[in-house]
Amino acid sequence: QLQLQESGPGLVKPSETLSLTCTVSGGSISSSGYFWGWIRQPPGRGLEWLGNMHYSGSTYYNPSLKSRITISVDTSKNQFSLKLSSVTAADTAVYFCARRNYASGNWGFWGQGILVTV
Amino acid sequence: QSALTQPASVSGSPGQSITISCTGTSSDFGGYNYVSWYQQHPGKAPKVLIYDVNNRSSGVSNRFSGSKSGNTASLTISGLQAEDEADYYCNSYTSSNTWVFGGGTKLTVL
């Protein structure tokens, strides 16, 4: 059974870089049939898509974050990562990693989420 | 990009049917049928109910159904049950190769 697990610091200082990792188990991140992405949810608020990537290297980002966000993959560790620079209190949120089927809108697998406070 | 528009809240009694709308622009829906719906209980990760407008995810009750007409997608829940009380979000692929969520709808089962 596929599982995704977010990890990283739960507290980040303003102006610093938020760094999170999503470890994938029960499946290969190198499968061509999927995209891997990050979605966040500020406390008491709705979901916001941050970006996603394919293991081949193609990445897509939310335009509102484009200058601050980087998503990368480490196929040797079966992990992908999120870096968000110059954070402010507005970046405080639960961050989820998730998998989407290629050529589909099905975000079918999600991690449990990790709360990051700025 | 702006969130898709959903009602903030809907309610219904057990056994009734409710519909949650999700409205955007033609660019928000990108000309594709990549609209999905997610259920989220407090403190939990979202769970996909419907993907690609009207495809029910594996294991999801047939009480949940999706549709789309023009720039409005809809999620219908029939035979409301107490465990359906949760937040619901729509999601769509846009013409800019990005994804956008709706603002979310809180469903209360009376």
mmCIF file of C-alpha atoms in Angstrom:
data_model
loop_
_atom_site.group_PDB
_atom_site.id
_atom_site.type_symbol
_atom_site.label_atom_id
_atom_site.label_comp_id
_atom_site.label_asym_id
_atom_site.label_seq_id
_atom_site.Cartn_x
_atom_site.Cartn_y
_atom_site.Cartn_z
ATOM 1 C CA GLN A 1 0.000 0.000 0.000
ATOM 2 C CA LEU A 2 1.391 3.377 -1.011
ATOM 3 C CA GLN A 3 2.261 5.697 1.859
ATOM 4 C CA LEU A 4 3.543 9.265 1.896
ATOM 5 C CA GLN A 5 5.155 10.823 4.969
ATOM 6 C CA GLU A 6 6.106 14.457 5.406
ATOM 7 C CA SER A 7 9.067 15.410 7.574
ATOM 8 C CA GLY A 8 10.921 18.567 8.501
ATOM 9 C CA PRO A 9 11.093 21.351 11.082
ATOM 10 C CA GLY A 10 7.845 22.354 12.706
ATOM 11 C CA LEU A 11 9.089 25.870 13.418
ATOM 12 C CA VAL A 12 10.772 28.227 10.961
ATOM 13 C CA LYS A 13 11.846 31.815 11.601
ATOM 14 C CA PRO A 14 10.576 34.657 9.420
ATOM 15 C CA SER A 15 12.716 35.363 6.330
ATOM 16 C CA GLU A 16 14.269 31.885 6.470
ATOM 17 C CA THR A 17 13.673 28.941 4.129
ATOM 18 C CA LEU A 18 11.077 26.276 4.892
ATOM 19 C CA SER A 19 12.330 22.811 3.882
ATOM 20 C CA LEU A 20 10.162 19.700 3.888
ATOM 21 C CA THR A 21 10.654 16.185 2.574
ATOM 22 C CA CYS A 22 8.069 13.634 1.497
ATOM 23 C CA THR A 23 9.168 10.021 1.748
ATOM 24 C CA VAL A 24 7.311 7.594 -0.510
ATOM 25 C CA SER A 25 6.963 3.947 0.500
ATOM 26 C CA GLY A 26 5.110 1.086 -1.155
ATOM 27 C CA GLY A 27 5.730 2.495 -4.636
ATOM 28 C CA SER A 28 8.400 4.090 -6.802
ATOM 29 C CA ILE A 29 8.663 7.829 -7.234
ATOM 30 C CA SER A 30 10.272 7.095 -10.610
ATOM 31 C CA SER A 31 7.074 5.721 -12.100
ATOM 32 C CA SER A 32 6.138 7.647 -15.218
ATOM 33 C CA GLY A 33 2.461 7.425 -14.381
ATOM 34 C CA TYR A 34 2.363 9.939 -11.568
ATOM 35 C CA PHE A 35 2.970 13.503 -10.500
ATOM 36 C CA TRP A 36 4.054 14.371 -6.961
ATOM 37 C CA GLY A 37 2.946 17.576 -5.326
ATOM 38 C CA TRP A 38 2.626 19.809 -2.290
ATOM 39 C CA ILE A 39 -0.592 21.314 -0.965
ATOM 40 C CA ARG A 40 -0.984 23.419 2.180
ATOM 41 C CA GLN A 41 -3.772 24.480 4.501
ATOM 42 C CA PRO A 42 -3.460 27.471 6.849
ATOM 43 C CA PRO A 43 -5.158 26.894 10.207
ATOM 44 C CA GLY A 44 -8.937 27.077 9.822
ATOM 45 C CA ARG A 45 -8.716 27.798 6.122
ATOM 46 C CA GLY A 46 -8.912 26.031 2.763
ATOM 47 C CA LEU A 47 -6.488 24.060 0.630
ATOM 48 C CA GLU A 48 -3.908 25.723 -1.606
ATOM 49 C CA TRP A 49 -1.995 23.902 -4.347
ATOM 50 C CA LEU A 50 1.692 24.841 -4.179
ATOM 51 C CA GLY A 51 3.207 22.880 -7.037
ATOM 52 C CA ASN A 52 3.970 19.476 -8.448
ATOM 53 C CA MET A 53 6.649 17.618 -10.329
ATOM 54 C CA HIS A 54 7.281 14.544 -12.418
ATOM 55 C CA TYR A 55 10.321 12.414 -11.655
ATOM 56 C CA SER A 56 11.638 13.300 -15.132
ATOM 57 C CA GLY A 57 12.141 16.829 -13.850
ATOM 58 C CA SER A 58 9.187 18.803 -15.133
ATOM 59 C CA THR A 59 7.794 21.092 -12.446
ATOM 60 C CA TYR A 60 4.792 23.374 -12.167
ATOM 61 C CA TYR A 61 4.297 25.994 -9.478
ATOM 62 C CA ASN A 62 1.522 28.186 -8.131
ATOM 63 C CA PRO A 63 2.116 31.588 -9.767
ATOM 64 C CA SER A 64 1.635 33.332 -6.431
ATOM 65 C CA LEU A 65 4.699 31.519 -5.062
ATOM 66 C CA LYS A 66 6.768 31.134 -8.195
ATOM 67 C CA SER A 67 9.693 33.224 -7.058
ATOM 68 C CA ARG A 68 9.988 31.491 -3.674
ATOM 69 C CA ILE A 69 9.243 27.814 -4.292
ATOM 70 C CA THR A 70 11.357 24.896 -5.449
ATOM 71 C CA ILE A 71 10.243 21.264 -5.667
ATOM 72 C CA SER A 72 12.876 18.636 -6.341
ATOM 73 C CA VAL A 73 13.210 14.862 -6.369
ATOM 74 C CA ASP A 74 15.763 12.402 -5.003
ATOM 75 C CA THR A 75 15.005 9.130 -6.774
ATOM 76 C CA SER A 76 17.739 7.280 -4.882
ATOM 77 C CA LYS A 77 15.899 7.927 -1.614
ATOM 78 C CA ASN A 78 12.396 7.749 -3.123
ATOM 79 C CA GLN A 79 11.743 11.252 -1.788
ATOM 80 C CA PHE A 80 10.719 14.641 -3.073
ATOM 81 C CA SER A 81 11.192 17.958 -1.344
ATOM 82 C CA LEU A 82 9.722 21.414 -0.954
ATOM 83 C CA LYS A 83 11.701 24.571 -0.335
ATOM 84 C CA LEU A 84 9.906 27.864 0.300
ATOM 85 C CA SER A 85 12.130 30.872 0.822
ATOM 86 C CA SER A 86 11.598 34.171 2.639
ATOM 87 C CA VAL A 87 8.744 32.835 4.745
ATOM 88 C CA THR A 88 6.369 35.010 6.735
ATOM 89 C CA ALA A 89 3.595 34.274 9.200
ATOM 90 C CA ALA A 90 1.272 33.850 6.204
ATOM 91 C CA ASP A 91 3.150 30.645 5.345
ATOM 92 C CA THR A 92 2.072 29.015 8.609
ATOM 93 C CA ALA A 93 0.064 25.983 7.548
ATOM 94 C CA VAL A 94 -0.290 22.227 7.502
ATOM 95 C CA TYR A 95 1.719 21.048 4.507
ATOM 96 C CA PHE A 96 0.590 17.903 2.691
ATOM 97 C CA CYS A 97 2.443 15.916 0.057
ATOM 98 C CA ALA A 98 0.308 14.011 -2.429
ATOM 99 C CA ARG A 99 0.367 11.912 -5.587
ATOM 100 C CA ARG A 100 -1.662 12.578 -8.713
ATOM 101 C CA ASN A 101 -2.305 10.157 -11.530
ATOM 102 C CA TYR A 102 -0.849 11.272 -14.863
ATOM 103 C CA ALA A 103 -3.500 12.652 -17.257
ATOM 104 C CA SER A 104 -6.054 12.760 -14.447
ATOM 105 C CA GLY A 105 -7.235 15.059 -11.701
ATOM 106 C CA ASN A 106 -7.059 12.272 -9.169
ATOM 107 C CA TRP A 107 -4.973 13.310 -6.165
ATOM 108 C CA GLY A 108 -5.498 9.870 -4.754
ATOM 109 C CA PHE A 109 -2.820 9.532 -2.082
ATOM 110 C CA TRP A 110 -1.938 12.052 0.601
ATOM 111 C CA GLY A 111 0.477 12.212 3.500
ATOM 112 C CA GLN A 112 -0.915 12.919 6.957
ATOM 113 C CA GLY A 113 0.356 16.491 6.836
ATOM 114 C CA ILE A 114 2.866 18.415 8.919
ATOM 115 C CA LEU A 115 2.224 21.691 10.722
ATOM 116 C CA VAL A 116 4.834 24.326 10.049
ATOM 117 C CA THR A 117 4.702 27.501 12.111
ATOM 118 C CA VAL A 118 6.535 30.642 11.065
ATOM 119 C CA GLN B 1 -4.897 32.623 -9.078
ATOM 120 C CA SER B 2 -8.196 32.899 -7.261
ATOM 121 C CA ALA B 3 -9.923 29.971 -5.613
ATOM 122 C CA LEU B 4 -12.932 28.376 -7.221
ATOM 123 C CA THR B 5 -16.175 29.555 -5.631
ATOM 124 C CA GLN B 6 -18.018 27.203 -3.294
ATOM 125 C CA PRO B 7 -20.773 27.950 -0.783
ATOM 126 C CA ALA B 8 -19.284 28.355 2.673
ATOM 127 C CA SER B 9 -21.783 25.982 4.207
ATOM 128 C CA VAL B 10 -24.627 23.631 3.378
ATOM 129 C CA SER B 11 -26.803 21.506 5.599
ATOM 130 C CA GLY B 12 -29.280 18.694 5.342
ATOM 131 C CA SER B 13 -31.101 16.108 7.393
ATOM 132 C CA PRO B 14 -30.243 12.411 7.397
ATOM 133 C CA GLY B 15 -31.601 10.728 4.288
ATOM 134 C CA GLN B 16 -31.837 13.930 2.293
ATOM 135 C CA SER B 17 -29.754 14.919 -0.723
ATOM 136 C CA ILE B 18 -27.559 17.976 -1.006
ATOM 137 C CA THR B 19 -25.555 19.508 -3.823
ATOM 138 C CA ILE B 20 -22.377 21.561 -3.486
ATOM 139 C CA SER B 21 -21.494 23.823 -6.389
ATOM 140 C CA CYS B 22 -18.037 24.848 -7.576
ATOM 141 C CA THR B 23 -17.912 27.800 -9.937
ATOM 142 C CA GLY B 24 -15.010 29.249 -11.890
ATOM 143 C CA THR B 25 -14.060 30.702 -15.203
ATOM 144 C CA SER B 26 -13.393 28.855 -18.422
ATOM 145 C CA SER B 27 -9.680 29.295 -17.702
ATOM 146 C CA ASP B 28 -10.093 27.753 -14.242
ATOM 147 C CA PHE B 29 -11.438 24.580 -15.804
ATOM 148 C CA GLY B 30 -8.867 24.696 -18.605
ATOM 149 C CA GLY B 31 -10.975 22.929 -21.168
ATOM 150 C CA TYR B 32 -10.233 19.644 -19.443
ATOM 151 C CA ASN B 33 -12.453 17.397 -17.375
ATOM 152 C CA TYR B 34 -9.949 17.285 -14.511
ATOM 153 C CA VAL B 35 -12.355 18.301 -11.751
ATOM 154 C CA SER B 36 -12.154 16.391 -8.498
ATOM 155 C CA TRP B 37 -13.827 16.516 -5.100
ATOM 156 C CA TYR B 38 -12.298 15.872 -1.676
ATOM 157 C CA GLN B 39 -13.755 15.187 1.736
ATOM 158 C CA GLN B 40 -11.831 16.314 4.805
ATOM 159 C CA HIS B 41 -12.675 15.491 8.388
ATOM 160 C CA PRO B 42 -11.117 17.625 11.151
ATOM 161 C CA GLY B 43 -7.439 16.947 11.644
ATOM 162 C CA LYS B 44 -7.278 14.535 8.724
ATOM 163 C CA ALA B 45 -5.853 14.624 5.224
ATOM 164 C CA PRO B 46 -8.283 15.167 2.354
ATOM 165 C CA LYS B 47 -9.709 12.055 0.728
ATOM 166 C CA VAL B 48 -10.627 11.941 -2.953
ATOM 167 C CA LEU B 49 -14.287 11.164 -3.602
ATOM 168 C CA ILE B 50 -14.740 12.030 -7.278
ATOM 169 C CA TYR B 51 -12.134 12.624 -9.988
ATOM 170 C CA ASP B 52 -12.319 13.695 -13.620
ATOM 171 C CA VAL B 53 -15.792 15.195 -13.063
ATOM 172 C CA ASN B 54 -17.796 12.042 -12.433
ATOM 173 C CA ASN B 55 -15.506 9.103 -11.650
ATOM 174 C CA ARG B 56 -15.970 7.719 -8.171
ATOM 175 C CA SER B 57 -12.770 6.792 -6.364
ATOM 176 C CA SER B 58 -12.323 3.190 -5.320
ATOM 177 C CA GLY B 59 -14.260 2.341 -2.191
ATOM 178 C CA VAL B 60 -16.338 5.520 -2.207
ATOM 179 C CA SER B 61 -20.056 5.072 -1.679
ATOM 180 C CA ASN B 62 -22.305 5.452 -4.712
ATOM 181 C CA ARG B 63 -24.172 8.060 -2.687
ATOM 182 C CA PHE B 64 -21.538 10.489 -3.945
ATOM 183 C CA SER B 65 -21.725 11.697 -7.543
ATOM 184 C CA GLY B 66 -20.209 14.483 -9.592
ATOM 185 C CA SER B 67 -21.168 16.466 -12.651
ATOM 186 C CA LYS B 68 -20.157 19.563 -14.589
ATOM 187 C CA SER B 69 -22.023 21.983 -16.782
ATOM 188 C CA GLY B 70 -20.255 24.921 -18.326
ATOM 189 C CA ASN B 71 -18.123 26.594 -15.684
ATOM 190 C CA THR B 72 -19.852 24.995 -12.716
ATOM 191 C CA ALA B 73 -19.056 21.609 -11.249
ATOM 192 C CA SER B 74 -21.274 19.949 -8.668
ATOM 193 C CA LEU B 75 -21.013 17.285 -6.002
ATOM 194 C CA THR B 76 -24.229 15.582 -4.952
ATOM 195 C CA ILE B 77 -24.530 13.503 -1.808
ATOM 196 C CA SER B 78 -27.690 11.446 -1.553
ATOM 197 C CA GLY B 79 -29.027 9.660 1.504
ATOM 198 C CA LEU B 80 -27.119 11.922 3.884
ATOM 199 C CA GLN B 81 -25.518 10.181 6.837
ATOM 200 C CA ALA B 82 -24.024 11.580 10.015
ATOM 201 C CA GLU B 83 -20.526 10.572 8.922
ATOM 202 C CA ASP B 84 -20.831 12.777 5.832
ATOM 203 C CA GLU B 85 -20.434 15.835 8.071
ATOM 204 C CA ALA B 86 -17.093 17.244 6.923
ATOM 205 C CA ASP B 87 -15.495 19.892 4.738
ATOM 206 C CA TYR B 88 -15.633 19.417 0.975
ATOM 207 C CA TYR B 89 -13.291 20.891 -1.625
ATOM 208 C CA CYS B 90 -13.364 20.941 -5.403
ATOM 209 C CA ASN B 91 -10.163 21.060 -7.452
ATOM 210 C CA SER B 92 -9.526 21.754 -11.116
ATOM 211 C CA TYR B 93 -6.721 21.872 -13.662
ATOM 212 C CA THR B 94 -6.399 25.300 -15.218
ATOM 213 C CA SER B 95 -5.403 26.558 -18.630
ATOM 214 C CA SER B 96 -2.101 27.726 -17.101
ATOM 215 C CA ASN B 97 -1.042 24.150 -16.269
ATOM 216 C CA THR B 98 -1.725 24.765 -12.589
ATOM 217 C CA TRP B 99 -4.251 23.419 -10.129
ATOM 218 C CA VAL B 100 -6.764 25.412 -8.120
ATOM 219 C CA PHE B 101 -8.937 24.434 -5.179
ATOM 220 C CA GLY B 102 -12.316 25.773 -4.178
ATOM 221 C CA GLY B 103 -12.633 27.692 -0.930
ATOM 222 C CA GLY B 104 -14.304 24.732 0.753
ATOM 223 C CA THR B 105 -17.814 23.955 1.956
ATOM 224 C CA LYS B 106 -18.726 22.850 5.457
ATOM 225 C CA LEU B 107 -21.474 20.249 5.413
ATOM 226 C CA THR B 108 -23.608 19.980 8.518
ATOM 227 C CA VAL B 109 -25.908 16.985 8.956
ATOM 228 C CA LEU B 110 -28.784 18.190 11.089
#
